[in-house]
Amino acid sequence: MSGIDAALDVTRGERDRLRSVGPDDVEPASALTFARNVFVPLTTACRYTCTYCTYFDPPGEASLLSREDVRDVLETGADAGCTEALFTFGDTPDARYTAIHDQLDEWGYDSIHDYLHAMCELALEVGLLPHSNPGDLTREQMGDLAGVNASMGVMLETTADVDAHSGSRKKTPEQRLATIRAAGEAGIPFTTGILVGIGEDWDDRAESLLAIRALHEEHSHVQEVIVQPVAENERWSGPTPTVETLRRAVAMARYALPDEISVQVPPNLAPVREVIDCGVDDLGGVSPITDDHINPDYAWPGLRELESIADDAGVPLNERLPTHTRYVNDGWLAPRIERAIDREDEASERYRTVLGWS
C-alpha cells in the first residue's frame, strides 16, 4: 500500500473493483449543466514545467495582467451575461520570475495570491462571481481566498509519479491532495479532476478517483470532478486517449463518486457526444468571449452546440453558477458572496435567475 493509500484508506481491493467498472455499470445522467464564464489568465508564470502544458511561459517571457486589463476582461464578460470569473495562473511563481515579483511589488502586492484576492474583489464589484484555480495553496492561503470566491478548484491530475511531472520543480500528488484537503477545511465548494493520458495506468486512475472520494467524505466539499483527456499541443505529442479509454475512465468516475458530485468532461477537449451516456452530467465553464487559455488550440463550443449535445442525449441543459446549486442552498457561501447574490442590481438578478429564484 502506498503512502497515499494509507493516508486516505484506499485499499487494493477497492482499486481492483473500480478497475473492473465499465460504461454498462453506470446510468446516463438525467440533465446536463454548464456555467457561463469569462477566463482571466492572471499570469502565465508557473513554478512547474509539466511536459503536456502549453500555459506556462518561462522567466522573461511570462505575462501579468494589470488591474486595467483584468477590469476590461471582467466588464466584457459581465456585459455578455456571464456569471463566473475564472481566475487561473500557474502554481506560485518561484524566484526565477524576478520581473513578475518586481511588478507585483511595484503595484503594492506582497504576492500573486494577494493580487488574486484584490482581483476577486474587483470581479465582485464588476458583477461576476470569482472561481479561482491558483494551483497548490497552504491552508492559510486557502482560508484567505475563501472569503472572495464562490468556489475554487485545482486538478489532482493523478496520484501517480509520472515522467510528465518530472524536473527540478516537480509537481507531486501529495501537494495536490493537501490543497484539496485544505479547501475542505476552509469550507470551500471545490472542483478537481483527473487527467487521462499523461503516463498513468488504470490502477492510478482508480486510486486518484478513490482519493478524491475519500477527501470528499471527510469534508463534503467536492462539487465536481473533471475527467480530462490530455490533448496534443506544441509541447505534448504523446498519444491522445482513445474514445474507449475515455468512456471507461468516465464510467469509473461516475461509479466511484457519490451521486452529489458532478462528473464533467470538457466539451472542447473530448468527444462529449461519445461519452455522455457514461454518467456525464456537467459540461463545465464555457466562455462566450474568451479563449481557453490553458488549451488555446481547442475553442469553446457555443451555446447552440451545448444545446445540441443535450438534445441528442435527450436531456435538458441548465445553466448554473460556478458554485453548484446545492452549496448555495446549504449555506456554504462566504458572506461576501451571499451579499453579491442578494443585492438589488443587474448582476445579482442574473445570479438569481440562474438559480431559479426569480
mmCIF file of C-alpha atoms in Angstrom:
data_model
loop_
_atom_site.group_PDB
_atom_site.id
_atom_site.type_symbol
_atom_site.label_atom_id
_atom_site.label_comp_id
_atom_site.label_asym_id
_atom_site.label_seq_id
_atom_site.Cartn_x
_atom_site.Cartn_y
_atom_site.Cartn_z
ATOM 1 C CA MET A 1 0.000 0.000 0.000
ATOM 2 C CA SER A 2 1.382 3.423 -0.955
ATOM 3 C CA GLY A 3 1.587 6.384 1.405
ATOM 4 C CA ILE A 4 -1.366 7.943 -0.395
ATOM 5 C CA ASP A 5 -3.359 4.729 0.012
ATOM 6 C CA ALA A 6 -2.645 4.571 3.722
ATOM 7 C CA ALA A 7 -3.439 8.232 4.344
ATOM 8 C CA LEU A 8 -6.777 8.007 2.542
ATOM 9 C CA ASP A 9 -7.736 4.410 3.353
ATOM 10 C CA VAL A 10 -7.632 3.350 -0.301
ATOM 11 C CA THR A 11 -7.211 -0.419 -0.490
ATOM 12 C CA ARG A 12 -6.038 -2.705 -3.267
ATOM 13 C CA GLY A 13 -9.438 -4.382 -3.221
ATOM 14 C CA GLU A 14 -11.211 -1.068 -3.837
ATOM 15 C CA ARG A 15 -8.882 -0.270 -6.721
ATOM 16 C CA ASP A 16 -9.405 -3.684 -8.258
ATOM 17 C CA ARG A 17 -13.183 -3.391 -8.013
ATOM 18 C CA LEU A 18 -13.156 0.054 -9.591
ATOM 19 C CA ARG A 19 -10.844 -1.090 -12.377
ATOM 20 C CA SER A 20 -13.470 -3.623 -13.416
ATOM 21 C CA VAL A 21 -16.129 -0.933 -13.952
ATOM 22 C CA GLY A 22 -17.201 -0.049 -17.483
ATOM 23 C CA PRO A 23 -19.878 2.024 -19.242
ATOM 24 C CA ASP A 24 -22.503 -0.691 -18.768
ATOM 25 C CA ASP A 25 -22.189 -0.310 -14.993
ATOM 26 C CA VAL A 26 -23.448 3.286 -14.845
ATOM 27 C CA GLU A 27 -26.580 5.146 -15.896
ATOM 28 C CA PRO A 28 -26.732 8.241 -18.105
ATOM 29 C CA ALA A 29 -27.455 11.493 -16.290
ATOM 30 C CA SER A 30 -30.956 12.964 -16.395
ATOM 31 C CA ALA A 31 -29.743 16.508 -17.157
ATOM 32 C CA LEU A 32 -26.668 18.496 -18.163
ATOM 33 C CA THR A 33 -25.392 21.724 -16.634
ATOM 34 C CA PHE A 34 -22.867 24.381 -17.620
ATOM 35 C CA ALA A 35 -21.613 27.742 -16.377
ATOM 36 C CA ARG A 36 -21.158 30.882 -18.456
ATOM 37 C CA ASN A 37 -17.738 32.287 -17.629
ATOM 38 C CA VAL A 38 -15.015 34.682 -18.600
ATOM 39 C CA PHE A 39 -11.450 33.362 -18.467
ATOM 40 C CA VAL A 40 -8.889 35.596 -16.722
ATOM 41 C CA PRO A 41 -5.290 34.293 -17.092
ATOM 42 C CA LEU A 42 -3.794 36.423 -14.326
ATOM 43 C CA THR A 43 -0.208 35.363 -15.063
ATOM 44 C CA THR A 44 1.462 32.767 -17.277
ATOM 45 C CA ALA A 45 4.277 32.274 -14.773
ATOM 46 C CA CYS A 46 4.460 28.852 -13.114
ATOM 47 C CA ARG A 47 6.964 27.142 -10.861
ATOM 48 C CA TYR A 48 6.372 23.833 -12.669
ATOM 49 C CA THR A 49 7.279 22.757 -16.211
ATOM 50 C CA CYS A 50 4.866 19.894 -16.915
ATOM 51 C CA THR A 51 5.610 18.495 -20.354
ATOM 52 C CA TYR A 52 1.970 18.471 -21.530
ATOM 53 C CA CYS A 53 1.196 22.088 -20.566
ATOM 54 C CA THR A 54 1.247 24.997 -23.027
ATOM 55 C CA TYR A 55 0.029 27.546 -20.490
ATOM 56 C CA PHE A 56 3.249 28.465 -18.708
ATOM 57 C CA ASP A 57 5.860 30.835 -20.105
ATOM 58 C CA PRO A 58 9.486 30.759 -18.939
ATOM 59 C CA PRO A 59 11.052 33.585 -16.904
ATOM 60 C CA GLY A 60 11.494 36.678 -19.019
ATOM 61 C CA GLU A 61 8.502 35.802 -21.208
ATOM 62 C CA ALA A 62 5.689 35.361 -18.674
ATOM 63 C CA SER A 63 2.916 37.941 -18.618
ATOM 64 C CA LEU A 64 0.990 39.514 -15.739
ATOM 65 C CA LEU A 65 -2.349 41.174 -16.403
ATOM 66 C CA SER A 66 -2.685 44.674 -14.999
ATOM 67 C CA ARG A 67 -5.709 45.742 -12.992
ATOM 68 C CA GLU A 68 -6.918 47.697 -16.012
ATOM 69 C CA ASP A 69 -6.571 44.652 -18.263
ATOM 70 C CA VAL A 70 -8.430 42.498 -15.754
ATOM 71 C CA ARG A 71 -11.222 45.046 -15.460
ATOM 72 C CA ASP A 72 -11.618 45.169 -19.247
ATOM 73 C CA VAL A 73 -11.998 41.391 -19.437
ATOM 74 C CA LEU A 74 -14.395 41.299 -16.489
ATOM 75 C CA GLU A 75 -16.601 44.081 -17.826
ATOM 76 C CA THR A 76 -16.779 42.413 -21.231
ATOM 77 C CA GLY A 77 -17.834 39.187 -19.530
ATOM 78 C CA ALA A 78 -20.478 40.863 -17.403
ATOM 79 C CA ASP A 79 -21.869 42.656 -20.458
ATOM 80 C CA ALA A 80 -22.087 39.277 -22.250
ATOM 81 C CA GLY A 81 -24.221 37.801 -19.469
ATOM 82 C CA CYS A 82 -21.527 35.711 -17.781
ATOM 83 C CA THR A 83 -21.811 34.873 -14.088
ATOM 84 C CA GLU A 84 -18.337 33.452 -13.400
ATOM 85 C CA ALA A 85 -14.877 34.999 -13.432
ATOM 86 C CA LEU A 86 -12.461 32.088 -13.830
ATOM 87 C CA PHE A 87 -9.086 33.201 -12.477
ATOM 88 C CA THR A 88 -6.163 30.973 -13.274
ATOM 89 C CA PHE A 89 -2.402 31.001 -13.274
ATOM 90 C CA GLY A 90 0.419 28.556 -12.958
ATOM 91 C CA ASP A 91 1.390 27.430 -9.488
ATOM 92 C CA THR A 92 3.032 30.115 -7.353
ATOM 93 C CA PRO A 93 5.804 31.686 -9.463
ATOM 94 C CA ASP A 94 9.182 30.870 -7.939
ATOM 95 C CA ALA A 95 12.211 33.135 -7.525
ATOM 96 C CA ARG A 96 13.211 32.768 -11.192
ATOM 97 C CA TYR A 97 10.355 35.097 -12.173
ATOM 98 C CA THR A 98 12.008 38.285 -10.981
ATOM 99 C CA ALA A 99 10.066 40.510 -13.389
ATOM 100 C CA ILE A 100 6.726 39.181 -12.118
ATOM 101 C CA HIS A 101 7.682 39.679 -8.480
ATOM 102 C CA ASP A 102 9.094 43.134 -9.173
ATOM 103 C CA GLN A 103 5.898 44.170 -10.928
ATOM 104 C CA LEU A 104 3.720 42.917 -8.087
ATOM 105 C CA ASP A 105 5.894 44.813 -5.628
ATOM 106 C CA GLU A 106 5.610 47.988 -7.711
ATOM 107 C CA TRP A 107 1.823 47.641 -7.669
ATOM 108 C CA GLY A 108 1.849 47.205 -3.890
ATOM 109 C CA TYR A 109 1.202 43.465 -3.575
ATOM 110 C CA ASP A 110 3.258 41.074 -1.467
ATOM 111 C CA SER A 111 2.476 38.022 -3.601
ATOM 112 C CA ILE A 112 0.478 36.733 -6.536
ATOM 113 C CA HIS A 113 -2.101 35.490 -4.033
ATOM 114 C CA ASP A 114 -2.560 38.988 -2.602
ATOM 115 C CA TYR A 115 -3.072 40.237 -6.147
ATOM 116 C CA LEU A 116 -5.551 37.447 -6.865
ATOM 117 C CA HIS A 117 -7.521 38.418 -3.758
ATOM 118 C CA ALA A 118 -7.741 42.002 -4.997
ATOM 119 C CA MET A 119 -8.829 40.896 -8.471
ATOM 120 C CA CYS A 120 -11.539 38.677 -6.978
ATOM 121 C CA GLU A 121 -12.815 41.750 -5.145
ATOM 122 C CA LEU A 122 -12.765 43.601 -8.459
ATOM 123 C CA ALA A 123 -14.797 40.824 -10.088
ATOM 124 C CA LEU A 124 -17.454 41.120 -7.390
ATOM 125 C CA GLU A 125 -17.505 44.880 -7.914
ATOM 126 C CA VAL A 126 -17.965 44.464 -11.672
ATOM 127 C CA GLY A 127 -20.691 41.841 -11.237
ATOM 128 C CA LEU A 128 -19.139 38.376 -11.567
ATOM 129 C CA LEU A 129 -18.662 35.547 -9.072
ATOM 130 C CA PRO A 130 -14.988 34.522 -8.743
ATOM 131 C CA HIS A 131 -13.866 30.924 -9.185
ATOM 132 C CA SER A 132 -10.092 30.688 -8.720
ATOM 133 C CA ASN A 133 -7.710 27.943 -9.849
ATOM 134 C CA PRO A 134 -4.380 29.107 -8.376
ATOM 135 C CA GLY A 135 -2.644 25.746 -8.005
ATOM 136 C CA ASP A 136 -1.237 24.449 -4.735
ATOM 137 C CA LEU A 137 -2.187 26.510 -1.685
ATOM 138 C CA THR A 138 -1.476 26.358 2.016
ATOM 139 C CA ARG A 139 -4.355 26.236 4.480
ATOM 140 C CA GLU A 140 -3.734 29.902 5.315
ATOM 141 C CA GLN A 141 -3.783 30.960 1.652
ATOM 142 C CA MET A 142 -6.930 28.938 1.029
ATOM 143 C CA GLY A 143 -8.671 30.484 4.006
ATOM 144 C CA ASP A 144 -7.751 33.988 2.874
ATOM 145 C CA LEU A 145 -9.181 33.457 -0.618
ATOM 146 C CA ALA A 146 -12.302 31.678 0.628
ATOM 147 C CA GLY A 147 -13.982 34.944 1.546
ATOM 148 C CA VAL A 148 -13.900 36.323 -2.002
ATOM 149 C CA ASN A 149 -14.558 33.170 -4.047
ATOM 150 C CA ALA A 150 -17.844 31.474 -4.810
ATOM 151 C CA SER A 151 -15.900 28.263 -5.403
ATOM 152 C CA MET A 152 -12.356 27.204 -6.201
ATOM 153 C CA GLY A 153 -10.525 24.353 -7.853
ATOM 154 C CA VAL A 154 -7.338 22.518 -8.686
ATOM 155 C CA MET A 155 -6.833 19.412 -10.778
ATOM 156 C CA LEU A 156 -5.453 16.490 -8.812
ATOM 157 C CA GLU A 157 -4.401 15.132 -12.229
ATOM 158 C CA THR A 158 -3.094 11.833 -10.861
ATOM 159 C CA THR A 159 -1.775 10.221 -7.711
ATOM 160 C CA ALA A 160 0.924 8.567 -9.823
ATOM 161 C CA ASP A 161 4.551 9.631 -10.076
ATOM 162 C CA VAL A 162 4.698 10.272 -13.838
ATOM 163 C CA ASP A 163 7.535 11.482 -16.050
ATOM 164 C CA ALA A 164 5.352 14.342 -17.299
ATOM 165 C CA HIS A 165 5.731 15.928 -13.841
ATOM 166 C CA SER A 166 9.473 15.372 -13.573
ATOM 167 C CA GLY A 167 12.136 18.044 -13.321
ATOM 168 C CA SER A 168 13.841 20.166 -10.709
ATOM 169 C CA ARG A 169 10.490 21.689 -9.680
ATOM 170 C CA LYS A 170 8.437 18.533 -9.571
ATOM 171 C CA LYS A 171 4.681 18.590 -9.071
ATOM 172 C CA THR A 172 3.690 15.947 -6.524
ATOM 173 C CA PRO A 173 0.334 14.315 -5.803
ATOM 174 C CA GLU A 174 0.872 14.864 -2.080
ATOM 175 C CA GLN A 175 0.839 18.635 -2.629
ATOM 176 C CA ARG A 176 -2.324 18.432 -4.704
ATOM 177 C CA LEU A 177 -4.101 16.242 -2.162
ATOM 178 C CA ALA A 178 -3.090 18.624 0.623
ATOM 179 C CA THR A 179 -4.608 21.522 -1.335
ATOM 180 C CA ILE A 180 -7.890 19.661 -1.851
ATOM 181 C CA ARG A 181 -7.973 18.845 1.861
ATOM 182 C CA ALA A 182 -7.216 22.479 2.760
ATOM 183 C CA ALA A 183 -10.204 23.555 0.668
ATOM 184 C CA GLY A 184 -12.398 21.196 2.640
ATOM 185 C CA GLU A 185 -11.067 22.503 5.933
ATOM 186 C CA ALA A 186 -11.795 26.051 4.750
ATOM 187 C CA GLY A 187 -15.331 25.072 3.693
ATOM 188 C CA ILE A 188 -14.936 25.989 0.018
ATOM 189 C CA PRO A 189 -17.043 24.281 -2.680
ATOM 190 C CA PHE A 190 -14.328 22.712 -4.785
ATOM 191 C CA THR A 191 -13.758 21.349 -8.277
ATOM 192 C CA THR A 192 -10.989 18.880 -9.026
ATOM 193 C CA GLY A 193 -10.327 16.128 -11.530
ATOM 194 C CA ILE A 194 -8.015 13.687 -13.237
ATOM 195 C CA LEU A 195 -6.016 13.861 -16.443
ATOM 196 C CA VAL A 196 -6.150 10.834 -18.711
ATOM 197 C CA GLY A 197 -3.105 10.030 -20.818
ATOM 198 C CA ILE A 198 -0.114 11.617 -19.037
ATOM 199 C CA GLY A 199 1.569 8.304 -18.231
ATOM 200 C CA GLU A 200 -0.760 6.947 -15.559
ATOM 201 C CA ASP A 201 -2.289 3.462 -15.729
ATOM 202 C CA TRP A 202 -5.693 2.079 -14.742
ATOM 203 C CA ASP A 203 -4.575 1.433 -11.180
ATOM 204 C CA ASP A 204 -3.533 5.080 -10.933
ATOM 205 C CA ARG A 205 -6.847 6.316 -12.323
ATOM 206 C CA ALA A 206 -8.765 4.216 -9.836
ATOM 207 C CA GLU A 207 -6.567 5.352 -6.948
ATOM 208 C CA SER A 208 -6.945 9.008 -7.955
ATOM 209 C CA LEU A 209 -10.734 8.810 -8.024
ATOM 210 C CA LEU A 210 -10.852 6.966 -4.711
ATOM 211 C CA ALA A 211 -8.538 9.560 -3.151
ATOM 212 C CA ILE A 212 -10.899 12.344 -4.244
ATOM 213 C CA ARG A 213 -13.831 10.405 -2.827
ATOM 214 C CA ALA A 214 -12.036 9.941 0.493
ATOM 215 C CA LEU A 215 -11.329 13.668 0.802
ATOM 216 C CA HIS A 216 -14.944 14.464 -0.021
ATOM 217 C CA GLU A 217 -16.101 12.023 2.635
ATOM 218 C CA GLU A 218 -14.012 13.982 5.143
ATOM 219 C CA HIS A 219 -15.362 17.430 4.244
ATOM 220 C CA SER A 220 -18.318 17.125 1.771
ATOM 221 C CA HIS A 221 -16.805 19.907 -0.344
ATOM 222 C CA VAL A 222 -16.089 18.375 -3.766
ATOM 223 C CA GLN A 223 -18.783 19.662 -6.103
ATOM 224 C CA GLU A 224 -17.412 18.332 -9.363
ATOM 225 C CA VAL A 225 -14.778 16.005 -10.793
ATOM 226 C CA ILE A 226 -13.424 16.597 -14.290
ATOM 227 C CA VAL A 227 -12.265 13.697 -16.438
ATOM 228 C CA GLN A 228 -9.989 15.392 -18.957
ATOM 229 C CA PRO A 229 -8.031 13.718 -21.739
ATOM 230 C CA VAL A 230 -4.616 15.184 -22.427
ATOM 231 C CA ALA A 231 -4.727 16.945 -25.783
ATOM 232 C CA GLU A 232 -1.939 17.112 -28.339
ATOM 233 C CA ASN A 233 -0.237 20.508 -28.440
ATOM 234 C CA GLU A 234 3.091 22.157 -29.197
ATOM 235 C CA ARG A 235 4.686 20.664 -26.067
ATOM 236 C CA TRP A 236 2.941 17.297 -25.989
ATOM 237 C CA SER A 237 2.927 14.783 -28.813
ATOM 238 C CA GLY A 238 2.018 11.719 -26.797
ATOM 239 C CA PRO A 239 -0.991 9.664 -27.844
ATOM 240 C CA THR A 240 -4.441 11.101 -27.146
ATOM 241 C CA PRO A 241 -6.616 8.670 -25.165
ATOM 242 C CA THR A 242 -8.993 6.641 -27.300
ATOM 243 C CA VAL A 243 -12.739 7.038 -27.012
ATOM 244 C CA GLU A 244 -12.904 3.609 -25.378
ATOM 245 C CA THR A 245 -10.347 4.661 -22.762
ATOM 246 C CA LEU A 246 -12.208 7.867 -22.027
ATOM 247 C CA ARG A 247 -15.574 6.096 -21.788
ATOM 248 C CA ARG A 248 -14.161 3.671 -19.257
ATOM 249 C CA ALA A 249 -12.482 6.428 -17.225
ATOM 250 C CA VAL A 250 -15.679 8.492 -17.112
ATOM 251 C CA ALA A 251 -17.700 5.454 -16.064
ATOM 252 C CA MET A 252 -15.187 4.732 -13.305
ATOM 253 C CA ALA A 253 -15.546 8.301 -12.046
ATOM 254 C CA ARG A 254 -19.327 8.123 -12.006
ATOM 255 C CA TYR A 255 -19.260 4.751 -10.246
ATOM 256 C CA ALA A 256 -16.657 5.756 -7.654
ATOM 257 C CA LEU A 257 -18.098 9.106 -6.635
ATOM 258 C CA PRO A 258 -21.209 9.911 -4.599
ATOM 259 C CA ASP A 259 -24.231 10.985 -6.619
ATOM 260 C CA GLU A 260 -23.970 14.572 -5.377
ATOM 261 C CA ILE A 261 -20.604 15.057 -7.103
ATOM 262 C CA SER A 262 -20.993 16.037 -10.745
ATOM 263 C CA VAL A 263 -18.838 14.424 -13.417
ATOM 264 C CA GLN A 264 -17.628 16.783 -16.124
ATOM 265 C CA VAL A 265 -15.984 16.161 -19.472
ATOM 266 C CA PRO A 266 -14.679 19.351 -21.149
ATOM 267 C CA PRO A 267 -16.584 19.743 -24.424
ATOM 268 C CA ASN A 268 -13.681 21.444 -26.216
ATOM 269 C CA LEU A 269 -11.194 18.679 -25.355
ATOM 270 C CA ALA A 270 -13.199 15.465 -25.516
ATOM 271 C CA PRO A 271 -15.708 13.755 -27.825
ATOM 272 C CA VAL A 272 -18.557 14.518 -25.436
ATOM 273 C CA ARG A 273 -21.295 13.007 -27.586
ATOM 274 C CA GLU A 274 -19.492 9.666 -27.449
ATOM 275 C CA VAL A 275 -19.100 9.599 -23.655
ATOM 276 C CA ILE A 276 -22.248 11.389 -22.500
ATOM 277 C CA ASP A 277 -24.002 8.116 -21.659
ATOM 278 C CA CYS A 278 -21.238 7.151 -19.197
ATOM 279 C CA GLY A 279 -22.558 9.387 -16.423
ATOM 280 C CA VAL A 280 -21.509 12.872 -17.549
ATOM 281 C CA ASP A 281 -23.830 15.495 -16.048
ATOM 282 C CA ASP A 282 -21.842 18.712 -16.476
ATOM 283 C CA LEU A 283 -20.072 20.460 -19.355
ATOM 284 C CA GLY A 284 -18.092 22.860 -17.190
ATOM 285 C CA GLY A 285 -17.476 26.547 -17.579
ATOM 286 C CA VAL A 286 -17.784 27.743 -21.161
ATOM 287 C CA SER A 287 -16.923 31.264 -22.241
ATOM 288 C CA PRO A 288 -18.767 33.154 -24.977
ATOM 289 C CA ILE A 289 -15.985 35.750 -25.236
ATOM 290 C CA THR A 290 -12.570 34.434 -24.137
ATOM 291 C CA ASP A 291 -10.337 31.566 -25.216
ATOM 292 C CA ASP A 292 -9.496 28.525 -23.144
ATOM 293 C CA HIS A 293 -6.071 29.901 -22.245
ATOM 294 C CA ILE A 294 -4.979 26.547 -20.798
ATOM 295 C CA ASN A 295 -5.757 24.804 -24.110
ATOM 296 C CA PRO A 296 -5.657 27.611 -26.700
ATOM 297 C CA ASP A 297 -5.778 25.250 -29.684
ATOM 298 C CA TYR A 298 -9.215 23.984 -28.650
ATOM 299 C CA ALA A 299 -12.057 26.501 -28.918
ATOM 300 C CA TRP A 300 -15.055 26.518 -26.601
ATOM 301 C CA PRO A 301 -18.274 25.287 -28.187
ATOM 302 C CA GLY A 302 -21.074 27.818 -28.486
ATOM 303 C CA LEU A 303 -24.319 27.641 -26.540
ATOM 304 C CA ARG A 304 -26.137 26.178 -29.535
ATOM 305 C CA GLU A 305 -23.600 23.347 -29.680
ATOM 306 C CA LEU A 306 -24.163 22.615 -25.982
ATOM 307 C CA GLU A 307 -27.911 22.606 -26.599
ATOM 308 C CA SER A 308 -27.389 20.205 -29.494
ATOM 309 C CA ILE A 309 -25.339 17.866 -27.284
ATOM 310 C CA ALA A 310 -28.107 17.858 -24.691
ATOM 311 C CA ASP A 311 -30.824 17.379 -27.318
ATOM 312 C CA ASP A 312 -29.005 14.398 -28.814
ATOM 313 C CA ALA A 313 -28.711 12.900 -25.327
ATOM 314 C CA GLY A 314 -32.405 13.527 -24.711
ATOM 315 C CA VAL A 315 -31.836 15.585 -21.557
ATOM 316 C CA PRO A 316 -32.369 19.235 -20.570
ATOM 317 C CA LEU A 317 -29.467 21.702 -20.454
ATOM 318 C CA ASN A 318 -29.432 24.008 -17.432
ATOM 319 C CA GLU A 319 -27.151 26.921 -16.678
ATOM 320 C CA ARG A 320 -25.548 27.026 -13.219
ATOM 321 C CA LEU A 321 -23.331 29.359 -11.215
ATOM 322 C CA PRO A 322 -19.674 28.491 -10.531
ATOM 323 C CA THR A 323 -20.910 27.177 -7.191
ATOM 324 C CA HIS A 324 -23.172 24.202 -7.730
ATOM 325 C CA THR A 325 -26.682 24.942 -6.538
ATOM 326 C CA ARG A 326 -26.752 22.597 -3.551
ATOM 327 C CA TYR A 327 -23.877 24.504 -1.940
ATOM 328 C CA VAL A 328 -25.748 27.768 -2.415
ATOM 329 C CA ASN A 329 -28.871 26.298 -0.836
ATOM 330 C CA ASP A 330 -26.970 24.636 2.020
ATOM 331 C CA GLY A 331 -25.224 27.782 3.245
ATOM 332 C CA TRP A 332 -21.660 27.182 2.043
ATOM 333 C CA LEU A 333 -21.162 30.638 0.559
ATOM 334 C CA ALA A 334 -18.990 33.257 2.241
ATOM 335 C CA PRO A 335 -20.903 36.344 3.450
ATOM 336 C CA ARG A 336 -19.372 38.476 0.689
ATOM 337 C CA ILE A 337 -20.680 36.074 -1.960
ATOM 338 C CA GLU A 338 -24.111 35.830 -0.336
ATOM 339 C CA ARG A 339 -24.402 39.612 -0.397
ATOM 340 C CA ALA A 340 -23.434 39.650 -4.077
ATOM 341 C CA ILE A 341 -26.341 37.317 -4.854
ATOM 342 C CA ASP A 342 -28.840 39.122 -2.616
ATOM 343 C CA ARG A 343 -28.197 42.695 -3.797
ATOM 344 C CA GLU A 344 -30.707 44.598 -5.896
ATOM 345 C CA ASP A 345 -28.727 45.126 -9.077
ATOM 346 C CA GLU A 346 -28.438 43.679 -12.563
ATOM 347 C CA ALA A 347 -25.683 41.180 -11.733
ATOM 348 C CA SER A 348 -27.499 39.838 -8.680
ATOM 349 C CA GLU A 349 -30.682 39.457 -10.679
ATOM 350 C CA ARG A 350 -28.693 37.451 -13.219
ATOM 351 C CA TYR A 351 -27.380 35.146 -10.468
ATOM 352 C CA ARG A 352 -30.852 34.622 -9.021
ATOM 353 C CA THR A 353 -32.279 33.897 -12.459
ATOM 354 C CA VAL A 354 -29.692 31.154 -12.976
ATOM 355 C CA LEU A 355 -30.573 29.769 -9.539
ATOM 356 C CA GLY A 356 -34.263 29.820 -10.426
ATOM 357 C CA TRP A 357 -35.032 32.285 -7.639
ATOM 358 C CA SER A 358 -36.604 34.914 -9.872
#
